[in-house]
mmCIF file of C-alpha atoms and ligand atoms in Angstrom:
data_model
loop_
_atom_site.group_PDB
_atom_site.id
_atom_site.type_symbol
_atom_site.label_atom_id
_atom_site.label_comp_id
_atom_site.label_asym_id
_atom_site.label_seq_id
_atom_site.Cartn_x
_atom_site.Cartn_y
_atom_site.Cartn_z
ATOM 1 C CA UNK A 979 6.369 -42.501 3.470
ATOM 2 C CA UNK A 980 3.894 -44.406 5.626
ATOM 3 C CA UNK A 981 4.358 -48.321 5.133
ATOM 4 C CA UNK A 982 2.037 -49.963 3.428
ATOM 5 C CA UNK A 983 0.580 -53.407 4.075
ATOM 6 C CA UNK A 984 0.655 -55.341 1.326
ATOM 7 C CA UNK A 985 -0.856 -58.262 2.553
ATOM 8 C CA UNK A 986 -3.817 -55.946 3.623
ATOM 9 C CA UNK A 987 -4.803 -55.115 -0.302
ATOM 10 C CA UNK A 988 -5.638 -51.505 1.152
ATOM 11 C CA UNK A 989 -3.802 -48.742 2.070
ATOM 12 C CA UNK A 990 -3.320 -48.576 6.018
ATOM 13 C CA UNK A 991 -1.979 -45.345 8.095
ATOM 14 C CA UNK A 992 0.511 -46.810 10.317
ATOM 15 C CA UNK A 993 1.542 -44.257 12.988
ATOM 16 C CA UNK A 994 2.075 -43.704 16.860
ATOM 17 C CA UNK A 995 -1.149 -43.938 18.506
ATOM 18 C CA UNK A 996 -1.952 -40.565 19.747
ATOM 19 C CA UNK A 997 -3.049 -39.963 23.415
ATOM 20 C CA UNK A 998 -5.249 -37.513 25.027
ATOM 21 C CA UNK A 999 -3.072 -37.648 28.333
ATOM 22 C CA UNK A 1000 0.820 -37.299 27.091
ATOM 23 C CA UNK A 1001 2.014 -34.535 24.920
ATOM 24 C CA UNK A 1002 3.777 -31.319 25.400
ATOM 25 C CA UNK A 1003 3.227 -29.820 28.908
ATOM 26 C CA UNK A 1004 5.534 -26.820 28.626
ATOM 27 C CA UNK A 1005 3.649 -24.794 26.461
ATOM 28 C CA UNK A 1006 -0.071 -23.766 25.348
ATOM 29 C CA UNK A 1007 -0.850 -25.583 22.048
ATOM 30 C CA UNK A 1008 -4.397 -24.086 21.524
ATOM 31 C CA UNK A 1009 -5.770 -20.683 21.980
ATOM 32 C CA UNK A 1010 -8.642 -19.869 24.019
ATOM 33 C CA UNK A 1011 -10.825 -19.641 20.553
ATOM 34 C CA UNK A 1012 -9.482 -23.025 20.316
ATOM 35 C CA UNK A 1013 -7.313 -22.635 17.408
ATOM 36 C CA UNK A 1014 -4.015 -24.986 17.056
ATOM 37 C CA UNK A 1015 -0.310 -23.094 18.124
ATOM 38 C CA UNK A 1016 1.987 -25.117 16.417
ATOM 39 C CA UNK A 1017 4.801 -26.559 18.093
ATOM 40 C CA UNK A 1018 7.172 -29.210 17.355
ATOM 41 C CA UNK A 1019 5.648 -32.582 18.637
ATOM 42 C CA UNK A 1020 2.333 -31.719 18.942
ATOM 43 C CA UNK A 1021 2.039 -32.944 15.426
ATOM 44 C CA UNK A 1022 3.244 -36.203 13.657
ATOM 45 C CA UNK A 1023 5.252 -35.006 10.305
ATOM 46 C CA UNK A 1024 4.514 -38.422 8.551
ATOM 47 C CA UNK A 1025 0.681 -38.060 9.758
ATOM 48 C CA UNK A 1026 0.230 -34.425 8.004
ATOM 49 C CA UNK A 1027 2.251 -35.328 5.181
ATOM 50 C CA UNK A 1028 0.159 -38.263 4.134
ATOM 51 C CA UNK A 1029 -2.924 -36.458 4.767
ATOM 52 C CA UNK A 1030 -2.536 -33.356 2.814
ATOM 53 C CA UNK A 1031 -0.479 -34.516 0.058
ATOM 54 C CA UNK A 1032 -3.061 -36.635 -1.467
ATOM 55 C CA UNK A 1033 -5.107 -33.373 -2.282
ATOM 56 C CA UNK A 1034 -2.495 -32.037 -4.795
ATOM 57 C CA UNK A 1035 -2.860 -28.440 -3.326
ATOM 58 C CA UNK A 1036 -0.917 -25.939 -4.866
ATOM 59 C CA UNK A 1037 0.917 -22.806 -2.289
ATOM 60 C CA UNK A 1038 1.452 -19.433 -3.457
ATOM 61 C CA UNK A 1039 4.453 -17.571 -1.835
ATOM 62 C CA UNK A 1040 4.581 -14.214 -2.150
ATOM 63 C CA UNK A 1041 8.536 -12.645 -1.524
ATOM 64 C CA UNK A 1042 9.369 -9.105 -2.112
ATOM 65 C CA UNK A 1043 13.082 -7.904 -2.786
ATOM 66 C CA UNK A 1044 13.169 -4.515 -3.634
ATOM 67 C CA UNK A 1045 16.400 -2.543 -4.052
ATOM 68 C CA UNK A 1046 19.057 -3.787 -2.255
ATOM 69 C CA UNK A 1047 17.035 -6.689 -0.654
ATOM 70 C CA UNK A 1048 17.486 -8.566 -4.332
ATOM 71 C CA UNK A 1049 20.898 -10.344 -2.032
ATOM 72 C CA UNK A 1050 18.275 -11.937 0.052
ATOM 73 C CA UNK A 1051 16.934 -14.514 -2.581
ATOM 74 C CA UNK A 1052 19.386 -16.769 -3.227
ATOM 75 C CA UNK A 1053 19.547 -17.906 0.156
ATOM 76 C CA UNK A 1054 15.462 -17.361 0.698
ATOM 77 C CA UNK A 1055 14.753 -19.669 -2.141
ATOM 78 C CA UNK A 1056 17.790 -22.492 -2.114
ATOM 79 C CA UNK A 1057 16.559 -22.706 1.413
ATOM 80 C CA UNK A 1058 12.843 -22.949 0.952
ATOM 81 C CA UNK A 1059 13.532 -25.619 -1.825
ATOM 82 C CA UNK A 1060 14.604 -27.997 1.244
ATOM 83 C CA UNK A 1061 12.637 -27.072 3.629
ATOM 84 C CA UNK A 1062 9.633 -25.425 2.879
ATOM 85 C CA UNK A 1063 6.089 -27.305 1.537
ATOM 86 C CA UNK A 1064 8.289 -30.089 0.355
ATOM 87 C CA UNK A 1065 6.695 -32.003 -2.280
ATOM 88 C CA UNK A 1066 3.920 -29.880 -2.568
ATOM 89 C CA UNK A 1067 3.033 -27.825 -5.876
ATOM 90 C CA UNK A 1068 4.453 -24.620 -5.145
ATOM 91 C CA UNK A 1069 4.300 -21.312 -6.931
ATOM 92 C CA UNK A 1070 6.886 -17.983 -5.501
ATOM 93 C CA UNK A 1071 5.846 -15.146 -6.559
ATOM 94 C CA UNK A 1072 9.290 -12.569 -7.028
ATOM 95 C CA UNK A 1073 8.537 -8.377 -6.520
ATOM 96 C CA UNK A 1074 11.052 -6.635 -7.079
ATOM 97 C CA UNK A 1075 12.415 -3.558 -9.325
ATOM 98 C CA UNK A 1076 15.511 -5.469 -10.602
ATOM 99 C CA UNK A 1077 14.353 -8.096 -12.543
ATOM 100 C CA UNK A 1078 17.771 -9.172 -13.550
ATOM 101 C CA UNK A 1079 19.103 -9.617 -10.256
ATOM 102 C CA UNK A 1080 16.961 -12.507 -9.340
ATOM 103 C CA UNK A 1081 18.942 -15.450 -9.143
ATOM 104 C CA UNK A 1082 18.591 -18.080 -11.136
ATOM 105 C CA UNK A 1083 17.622 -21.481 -8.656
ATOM 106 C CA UNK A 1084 16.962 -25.095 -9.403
ATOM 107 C CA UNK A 1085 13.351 -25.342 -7.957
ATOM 108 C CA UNK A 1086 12.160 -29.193 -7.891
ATOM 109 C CA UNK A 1087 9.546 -30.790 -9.999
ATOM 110 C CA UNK A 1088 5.671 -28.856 -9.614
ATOM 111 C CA UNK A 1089 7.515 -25.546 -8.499
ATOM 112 C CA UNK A 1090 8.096 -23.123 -10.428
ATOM 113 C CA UNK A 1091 8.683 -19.303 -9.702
ATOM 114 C CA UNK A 1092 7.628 -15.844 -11.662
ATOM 115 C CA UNK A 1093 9.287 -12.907 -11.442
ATOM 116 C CA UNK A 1094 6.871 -9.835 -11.188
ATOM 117 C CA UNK A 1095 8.562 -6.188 -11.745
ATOM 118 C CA UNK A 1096 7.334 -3.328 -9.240
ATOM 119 C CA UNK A 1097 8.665 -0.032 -8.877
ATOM 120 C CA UNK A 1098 11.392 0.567 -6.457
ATOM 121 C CA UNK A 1099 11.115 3.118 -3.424
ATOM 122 C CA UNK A 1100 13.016 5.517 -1.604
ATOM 123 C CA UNK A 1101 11.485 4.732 1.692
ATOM 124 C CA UNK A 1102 11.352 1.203 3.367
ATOM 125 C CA UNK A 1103 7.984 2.488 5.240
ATOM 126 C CA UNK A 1104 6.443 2.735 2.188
ATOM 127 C CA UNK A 1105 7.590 -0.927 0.374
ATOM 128 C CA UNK A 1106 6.691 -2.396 3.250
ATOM 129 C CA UNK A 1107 2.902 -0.442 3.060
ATOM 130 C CA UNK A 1108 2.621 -0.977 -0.579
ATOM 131 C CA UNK A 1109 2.960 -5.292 0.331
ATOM 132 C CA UNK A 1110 -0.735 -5.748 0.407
ATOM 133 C CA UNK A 1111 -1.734 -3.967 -2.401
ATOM 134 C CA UNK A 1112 0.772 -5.404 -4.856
ATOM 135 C CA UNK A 1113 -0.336 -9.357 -2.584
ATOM 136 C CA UNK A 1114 -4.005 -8.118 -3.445
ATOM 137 C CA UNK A 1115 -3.954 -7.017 -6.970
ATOM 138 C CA UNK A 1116 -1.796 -10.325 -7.739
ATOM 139 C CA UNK A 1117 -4.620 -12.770 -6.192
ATOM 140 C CA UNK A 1118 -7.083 -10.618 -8.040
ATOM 141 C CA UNK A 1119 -4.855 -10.807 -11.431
ATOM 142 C CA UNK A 1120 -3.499 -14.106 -11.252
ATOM 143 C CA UNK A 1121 -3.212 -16.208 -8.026
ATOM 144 C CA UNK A 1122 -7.009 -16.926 -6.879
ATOM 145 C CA UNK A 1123 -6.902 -19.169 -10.319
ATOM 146 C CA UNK A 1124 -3.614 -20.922 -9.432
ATOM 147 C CA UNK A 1125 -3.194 -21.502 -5.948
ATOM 148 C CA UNK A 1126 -5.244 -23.012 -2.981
ATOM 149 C CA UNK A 1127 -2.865 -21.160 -0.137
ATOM 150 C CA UNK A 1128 -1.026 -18.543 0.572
ATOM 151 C CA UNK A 1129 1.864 -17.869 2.094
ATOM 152 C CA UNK A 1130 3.559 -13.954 2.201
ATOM 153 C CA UNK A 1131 7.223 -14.167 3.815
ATOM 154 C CA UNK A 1132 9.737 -11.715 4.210
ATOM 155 C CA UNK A 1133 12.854 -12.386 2.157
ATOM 156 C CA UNK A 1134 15.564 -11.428 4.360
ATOM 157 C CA UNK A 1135 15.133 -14.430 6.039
ATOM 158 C CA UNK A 1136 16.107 -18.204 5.234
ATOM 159 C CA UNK A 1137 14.212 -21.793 6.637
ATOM 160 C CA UNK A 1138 16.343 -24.370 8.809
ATOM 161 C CA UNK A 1139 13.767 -27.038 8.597
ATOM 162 C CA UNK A 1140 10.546 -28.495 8.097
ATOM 163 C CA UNK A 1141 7.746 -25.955 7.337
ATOM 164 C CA UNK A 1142 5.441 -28.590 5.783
ATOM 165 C CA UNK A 1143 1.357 -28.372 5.534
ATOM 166 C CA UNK A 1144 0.777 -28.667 9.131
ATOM 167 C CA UNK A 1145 1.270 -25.253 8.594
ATOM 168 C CA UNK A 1146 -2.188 -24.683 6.671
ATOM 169 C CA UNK A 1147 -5.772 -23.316 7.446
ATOM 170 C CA UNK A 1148 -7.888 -20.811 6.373
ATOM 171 C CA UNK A 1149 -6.095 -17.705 7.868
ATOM 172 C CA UNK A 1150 -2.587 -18.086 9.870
ATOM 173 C CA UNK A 1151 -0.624 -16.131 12.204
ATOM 174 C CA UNK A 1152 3.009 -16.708 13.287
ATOM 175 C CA UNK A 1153 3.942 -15.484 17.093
ATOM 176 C CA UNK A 1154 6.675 -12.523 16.783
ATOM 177 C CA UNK A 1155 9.685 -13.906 18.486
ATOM 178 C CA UNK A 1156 10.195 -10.945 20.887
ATOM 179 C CA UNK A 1157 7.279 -10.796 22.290
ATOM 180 C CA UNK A 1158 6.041 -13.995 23.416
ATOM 181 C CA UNK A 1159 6.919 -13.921 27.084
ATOM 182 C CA UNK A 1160 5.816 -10.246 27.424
ATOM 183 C CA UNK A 1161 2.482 -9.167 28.702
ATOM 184 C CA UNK A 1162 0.086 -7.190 26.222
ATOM 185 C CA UNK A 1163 0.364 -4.133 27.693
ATOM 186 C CA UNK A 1164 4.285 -4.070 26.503
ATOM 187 C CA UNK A 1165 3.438 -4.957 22.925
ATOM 188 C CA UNK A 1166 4.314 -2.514 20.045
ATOM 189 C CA UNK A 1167 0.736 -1.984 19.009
ATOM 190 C CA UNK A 1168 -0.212 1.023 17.404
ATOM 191 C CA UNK A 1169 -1.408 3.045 20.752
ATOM 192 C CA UNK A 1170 -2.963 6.367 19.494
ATOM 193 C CA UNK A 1171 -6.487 5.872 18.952
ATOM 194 C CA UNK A 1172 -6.206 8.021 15.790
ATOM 195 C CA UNK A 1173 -5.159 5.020 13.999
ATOM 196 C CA UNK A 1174 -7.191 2.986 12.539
ATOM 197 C CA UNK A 1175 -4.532 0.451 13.971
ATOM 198 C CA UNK A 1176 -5.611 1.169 17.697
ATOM 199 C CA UNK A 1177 -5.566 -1.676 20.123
ATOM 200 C CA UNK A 1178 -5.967 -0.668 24.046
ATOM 201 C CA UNK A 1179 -3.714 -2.097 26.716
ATOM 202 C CA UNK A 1180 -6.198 -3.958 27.752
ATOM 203 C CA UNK A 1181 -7.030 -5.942 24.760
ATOM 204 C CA UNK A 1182 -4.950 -7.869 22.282
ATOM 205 C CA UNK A 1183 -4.616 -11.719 22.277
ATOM 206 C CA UNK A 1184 -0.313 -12.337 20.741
ATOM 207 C CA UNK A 1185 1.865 -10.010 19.083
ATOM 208 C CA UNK A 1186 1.901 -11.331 15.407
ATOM 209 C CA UNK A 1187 4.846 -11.261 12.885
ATOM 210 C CA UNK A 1188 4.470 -9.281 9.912
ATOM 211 C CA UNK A 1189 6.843 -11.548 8.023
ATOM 212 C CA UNK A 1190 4.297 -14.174 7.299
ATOM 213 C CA UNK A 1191 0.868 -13.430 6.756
ATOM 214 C CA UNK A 1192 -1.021 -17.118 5.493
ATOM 215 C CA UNK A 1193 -3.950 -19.051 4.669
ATOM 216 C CA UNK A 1194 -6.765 -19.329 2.147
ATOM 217 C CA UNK A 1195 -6.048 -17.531 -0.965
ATOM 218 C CA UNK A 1196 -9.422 -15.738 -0.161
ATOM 219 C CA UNK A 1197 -9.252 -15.175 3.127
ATOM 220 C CA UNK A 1198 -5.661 -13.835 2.982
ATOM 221 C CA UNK A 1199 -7.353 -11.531 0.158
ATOM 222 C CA UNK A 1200 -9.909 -9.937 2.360
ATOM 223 C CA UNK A 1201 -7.284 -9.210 5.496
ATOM 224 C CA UNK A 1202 -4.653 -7.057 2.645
ATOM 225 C CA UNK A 1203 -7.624 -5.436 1.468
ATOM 226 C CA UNK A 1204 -8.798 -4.222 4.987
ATOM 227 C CA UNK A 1205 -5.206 -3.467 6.532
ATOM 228 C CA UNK A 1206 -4.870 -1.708 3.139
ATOM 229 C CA UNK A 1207 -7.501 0.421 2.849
ATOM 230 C CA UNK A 1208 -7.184 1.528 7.007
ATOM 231 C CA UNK A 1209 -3.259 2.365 5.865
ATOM 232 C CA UNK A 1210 -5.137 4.709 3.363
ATOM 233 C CA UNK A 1211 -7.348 5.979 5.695
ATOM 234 C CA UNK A 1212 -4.615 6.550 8.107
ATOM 235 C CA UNK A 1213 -2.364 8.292 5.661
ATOM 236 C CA UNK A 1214 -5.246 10.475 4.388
ATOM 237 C CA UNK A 1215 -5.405 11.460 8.320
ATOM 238 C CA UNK A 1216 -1.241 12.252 8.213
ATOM 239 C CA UNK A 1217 -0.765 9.511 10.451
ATOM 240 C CA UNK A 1218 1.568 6.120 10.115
ATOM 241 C CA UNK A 1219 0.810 2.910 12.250
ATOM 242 C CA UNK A 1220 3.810 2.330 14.696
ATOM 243 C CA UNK A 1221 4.822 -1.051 12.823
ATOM 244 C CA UNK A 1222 3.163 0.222 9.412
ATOM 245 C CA UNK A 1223 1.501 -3.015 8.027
ATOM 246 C CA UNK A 1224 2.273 -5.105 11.172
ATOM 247 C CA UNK A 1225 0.431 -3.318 13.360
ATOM 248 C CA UNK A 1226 -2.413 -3.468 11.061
ATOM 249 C CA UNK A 1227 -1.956 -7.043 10.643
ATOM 250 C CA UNK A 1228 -1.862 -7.479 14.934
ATOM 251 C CA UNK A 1229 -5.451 -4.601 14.591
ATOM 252 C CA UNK A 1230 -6.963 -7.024 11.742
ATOM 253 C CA UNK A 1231 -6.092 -10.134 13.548
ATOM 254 C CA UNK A 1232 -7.771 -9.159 17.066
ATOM 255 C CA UNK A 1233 -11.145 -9.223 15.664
ATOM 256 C CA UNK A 1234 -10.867 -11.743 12.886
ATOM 257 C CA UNK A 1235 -9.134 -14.569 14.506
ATOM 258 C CA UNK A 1236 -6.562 -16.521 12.960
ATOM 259 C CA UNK A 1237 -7.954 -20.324 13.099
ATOM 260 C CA UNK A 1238 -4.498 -21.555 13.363
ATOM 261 C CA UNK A 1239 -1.378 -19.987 15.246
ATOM 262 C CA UNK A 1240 2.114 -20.664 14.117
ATOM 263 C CA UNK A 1241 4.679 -20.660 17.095
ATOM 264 C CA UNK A 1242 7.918 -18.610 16.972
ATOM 265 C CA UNK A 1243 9.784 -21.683 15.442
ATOM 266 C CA UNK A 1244 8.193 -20.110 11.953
ATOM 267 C CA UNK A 1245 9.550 -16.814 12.927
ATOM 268 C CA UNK A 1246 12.947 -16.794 14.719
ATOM 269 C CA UNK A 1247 15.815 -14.023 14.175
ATOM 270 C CA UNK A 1248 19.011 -14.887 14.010
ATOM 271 C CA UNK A 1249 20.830 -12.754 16.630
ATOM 272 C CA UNK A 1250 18.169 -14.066 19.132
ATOM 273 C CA UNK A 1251 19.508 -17.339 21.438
ATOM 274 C CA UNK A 1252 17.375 -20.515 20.746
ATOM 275 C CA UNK A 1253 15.046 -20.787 24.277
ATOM 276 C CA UNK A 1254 14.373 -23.922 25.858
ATOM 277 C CA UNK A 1255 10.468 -24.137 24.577
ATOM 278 C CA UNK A 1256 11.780 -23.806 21.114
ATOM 279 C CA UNK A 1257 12.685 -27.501 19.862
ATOM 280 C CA UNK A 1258 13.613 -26.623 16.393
ATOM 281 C CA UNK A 1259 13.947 -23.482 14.362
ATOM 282 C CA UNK A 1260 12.395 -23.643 10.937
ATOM 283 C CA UNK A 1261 12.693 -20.202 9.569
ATOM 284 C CA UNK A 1262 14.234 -17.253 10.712
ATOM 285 C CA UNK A 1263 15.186 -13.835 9.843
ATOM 286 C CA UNK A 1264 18.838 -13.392 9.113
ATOM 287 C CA UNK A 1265 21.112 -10.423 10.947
ATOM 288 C CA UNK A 1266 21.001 -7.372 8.280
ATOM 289 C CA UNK A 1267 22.759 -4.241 8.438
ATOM 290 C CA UNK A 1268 19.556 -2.312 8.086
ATOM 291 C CA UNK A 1269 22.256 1.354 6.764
ATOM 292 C CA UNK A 1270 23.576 -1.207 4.010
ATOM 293 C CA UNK A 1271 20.478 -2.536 2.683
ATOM 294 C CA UNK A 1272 17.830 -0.045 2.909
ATOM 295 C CA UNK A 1273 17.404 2.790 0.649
ATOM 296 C CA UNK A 1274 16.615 5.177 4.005
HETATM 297 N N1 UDP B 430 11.683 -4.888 1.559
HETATM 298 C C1 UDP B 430 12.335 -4.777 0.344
HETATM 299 N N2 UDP B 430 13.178 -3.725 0.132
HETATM 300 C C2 UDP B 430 13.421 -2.775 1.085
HETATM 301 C C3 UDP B 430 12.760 -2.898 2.328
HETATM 302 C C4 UDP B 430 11.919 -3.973 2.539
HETATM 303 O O1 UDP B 430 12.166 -5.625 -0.531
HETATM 304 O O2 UDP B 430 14.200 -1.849 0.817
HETATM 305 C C5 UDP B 430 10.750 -6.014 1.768
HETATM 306 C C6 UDP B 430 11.487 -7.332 1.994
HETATM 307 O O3 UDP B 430 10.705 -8.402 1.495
HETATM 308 C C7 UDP B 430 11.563 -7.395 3.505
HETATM 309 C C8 UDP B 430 10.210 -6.815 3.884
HETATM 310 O O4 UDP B 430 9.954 -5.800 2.912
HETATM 311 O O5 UDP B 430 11.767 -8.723 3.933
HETATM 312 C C9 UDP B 430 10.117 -6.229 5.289
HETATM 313 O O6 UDP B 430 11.147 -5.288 5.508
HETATM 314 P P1 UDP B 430 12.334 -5.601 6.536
HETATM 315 O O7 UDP B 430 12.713 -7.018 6.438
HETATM 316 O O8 UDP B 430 13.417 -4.585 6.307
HETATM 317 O O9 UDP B 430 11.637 -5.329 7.934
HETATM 318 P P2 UDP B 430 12.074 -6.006 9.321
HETATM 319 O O10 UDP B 430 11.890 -7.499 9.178
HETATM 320 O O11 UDP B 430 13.500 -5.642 9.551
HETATM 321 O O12 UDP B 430 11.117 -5.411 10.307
HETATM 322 MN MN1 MN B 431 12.451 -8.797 7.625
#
């Protein structure tokens, strides 16, 4: 909580003064369509909070756990109770073919989480395809009328610390951890122009994470309607994107630009060494054994 002033009769903001000539020097913290990249200190916590928590927003997260991926939950949602949107009105949204499995988690006061059945799947391609048209039919059904944001996260994956709304904007992309110190030319785009997933070597601004997709209910509804309907198109032509939805998502993203840009500390992994640019790791995806979990 920011101190108030009593003596003032009127709410005052009391924070560091911010300065336009010290701040983080060791990495970019804009893009060159001047969207933020969020790092740890180039925002003030307290600052954000106090902003965005007077609006009473309510977040949507989306989490699918289909088959054996129902283990992932417990530790997915105990985790995001702590860390993630803290104090915000917050609504999870549960896929997954096992109903029963879903554990049962003390979620704080204005969260609350539904559990929505889907069929199950023999092939992990295809779950991970059929994401944005279950995340699109549930805004259309349901979520457009209850939430202001969006966030869809992978659930193998838990949070280590703050993920708070410094996090929001209209449509946001998080920086895949293996790929930030690469060149474009070695990212795993889709590389045949007979996808509809096609980026050249030559073009391509980061190599996005397709384990959180976020923003504006609406805008996050537009971008799984268009990376769903090119899957379709693509399938219809017998051929699969590289990174299935990813590399639709890093295809969308090139030509409608995210407006802010989450750095890797939103999207570590687990078996990957912390570097030295990375203050703090706030989410990451835990070490699976993918023959143990997936159906394929
Ligand atoms: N998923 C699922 N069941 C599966 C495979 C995938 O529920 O059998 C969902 C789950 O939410 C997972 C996401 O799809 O987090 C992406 O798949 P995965 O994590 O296996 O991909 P990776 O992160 O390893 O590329
Ligand atoms: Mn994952």
């Amino acid at each position: 909580e920011i101190p108030i002033d009593e003596d003032q009769k009127s709410t005052r903001l009391l924070y560091k003064q911010p300065s336009v000539l010290v701040g983080r020097t060791d990495v970019v913290s804009v893009t060159p369509w001047l969207a933020p990249i969020v790092w740890e200190g180039t925002f003030d916590p307290v600052l954000v909070d106090n902003i965005y928590k007077p609006m009473n927003l309510t977040i949507a997260t989306t989490v699918f756990a289909i088959g054996k991926y129902v283990r992932f939950l417990q530790d997915f949602l105990d985790t995001a109770e702590k860390h993630f949107m803290v104090g915000f009105n917050m609504r999870y949204y549960v896929f997954t073919d096992r109903p029963h499995d879903v554990p049962s988690v003390n979620l704080t006061r204005g969260r609350h989480l539904s559990v929505i059945q889907v069929p199950g799947s023999n092939r992990w391609q295809e779950i991970s395809a059929r994401r944005m048209e279950i995340i699109q039919t549930t805004i259309e059904r349901q979520i457009r009328r209850e939430a202001d944001y969006i966030f869809c996260l992978d659930v193998d994956s838990k949070f280590h610390a703050r993920w708070g709304p410094e996090s929001l904007g209209r449509l946001v992309a998080v920086i895949h951890p293996g790929y930030y110190e690469q060149t474009r030319d070695r990212f795993p785009y889709e590389r045949r122009p007979a996808s509809t997933a096609y980026i050249p070597m030559d073009e391509g601004d980061y190599y996005y994470g397709g384990a959180m997709i976020g923003g504006f209910v609406e805008d996050v509804y537009t971008l799984t309607k268009v990376c769903q309907t090119r899957f379709e198109e693509d399938a219809g032509n017998s051929i699969e994107a590289a990174w299935q939805e990813e590399s639709h998502l890093n295809r969308y993203l090139l030509y409608n630009k995210p407006s802010k840009v989450l750095s890797p500390e939103y999207l570590w992994q687990d078996f990957k060494a912390k570097t030295k640019e990375v203050k703090v790791i706030r989410f990451s995806g835990v070490i699976k054994n993918y023959a143990d979990v997936r159906p394929n």
